[in-house]
Amino acid sequence: MSVEERLNDVLSRIRSAEASANRVTGSVSLVAVSKTFDAEAIRPVIGAGQRVFGENRVQEAQGKWPQLRAETPDIQLHLIGPLQSNKAADAVALFDVIETIDREKIARAVAAEIVRQNKSVRLYVQVNTGLEPQKAGIAPDETVAFVALCRETIGIAIEGLMCIPPADENPGPHFALLAKLAKRCGLAKLSMGMSGDFEAAAQFGATSVRVGSAIFGTR
């Protein structure tokens, strides 16, 4: 299949998952994960109508997205990879959504840059639902307090939660845990589900899914 056909297949599968979960059509948005792909690989996906994209690294995104956004101004860009505090200024300048707030130092650095740049950026807290030591994200039992810290002490609005379940486990319990934590925090947005499990994520209440290889092919 062409990249356009793969995109349409993913969108069709999202709509089917919504229907089977008795959810409103369009309640799950697609973040097309373009990490490691260059501008020439991304342009056909933009041409097919996709406008929301995800990148893992600030520096890599800086190398391709300014030109692509100049060509298509209504692009929405999500940072879905770990953020270092020394990249906070660049991240706030480039991204519309940062999904990987996971510690106080990052939250404070992003908050300062939002004020300094006078820019509105939507923020998610990343939760390490599997407590994997090699993976970013705050521990589940610290999530509610951390969201409160971000809101009440640091003064930033948190829109939702994000997770990446362990690759070798059934993602369902992790999606269910994230949804439970979001409810406790009073958050409506859930970023969860990737190429191998986005349909399951939709069943558990995902409001956005991050799909890369099913659209762009293997890296």
Short mmCIF file of C-alpha atoms in Angstrom, two decimals, residues 3 13-14 32 51 55 87 100 112 131 161 190 210 216 218:
data_model
loop_
_atom_site.label_atom_id
_atom_site.label_comp_id
_atom_site.label_asym_id
_atom_site.label_seq_id
_atom_site.Cartn_x
_atom_site.Cartn_y
_atom_site.Cartn_z
CA VAL A 3 1.53 5.86 2.47
CA ARG A 13 -9.57 1.22 11.92
CA ILE A 14 -9.79 4.05 14.47
CA ALA A 32 1.10 10.44 13.04
CA ARG A 51 -2.33 17.58 10.21
CA GLU A 55 8.26 13.66 17.15
CA LYS A 87 15.81 21.73 25.60
CA THR A 100 6.19 14.06 28.39
CA ALA A 112 9.26 29.42 32.73
CA LEU A 131 7.48 1.03 36.36
CA LEU A 161 -1.99 11.81 30.73
CA LEU A 190 -5.63 10.26 27.31
CA ARG A 210 0.28 7.75 18.36
CA PHE A 216 5.16 5.40 7.40
CA THR A 218 9.27 0.28 9.28
#
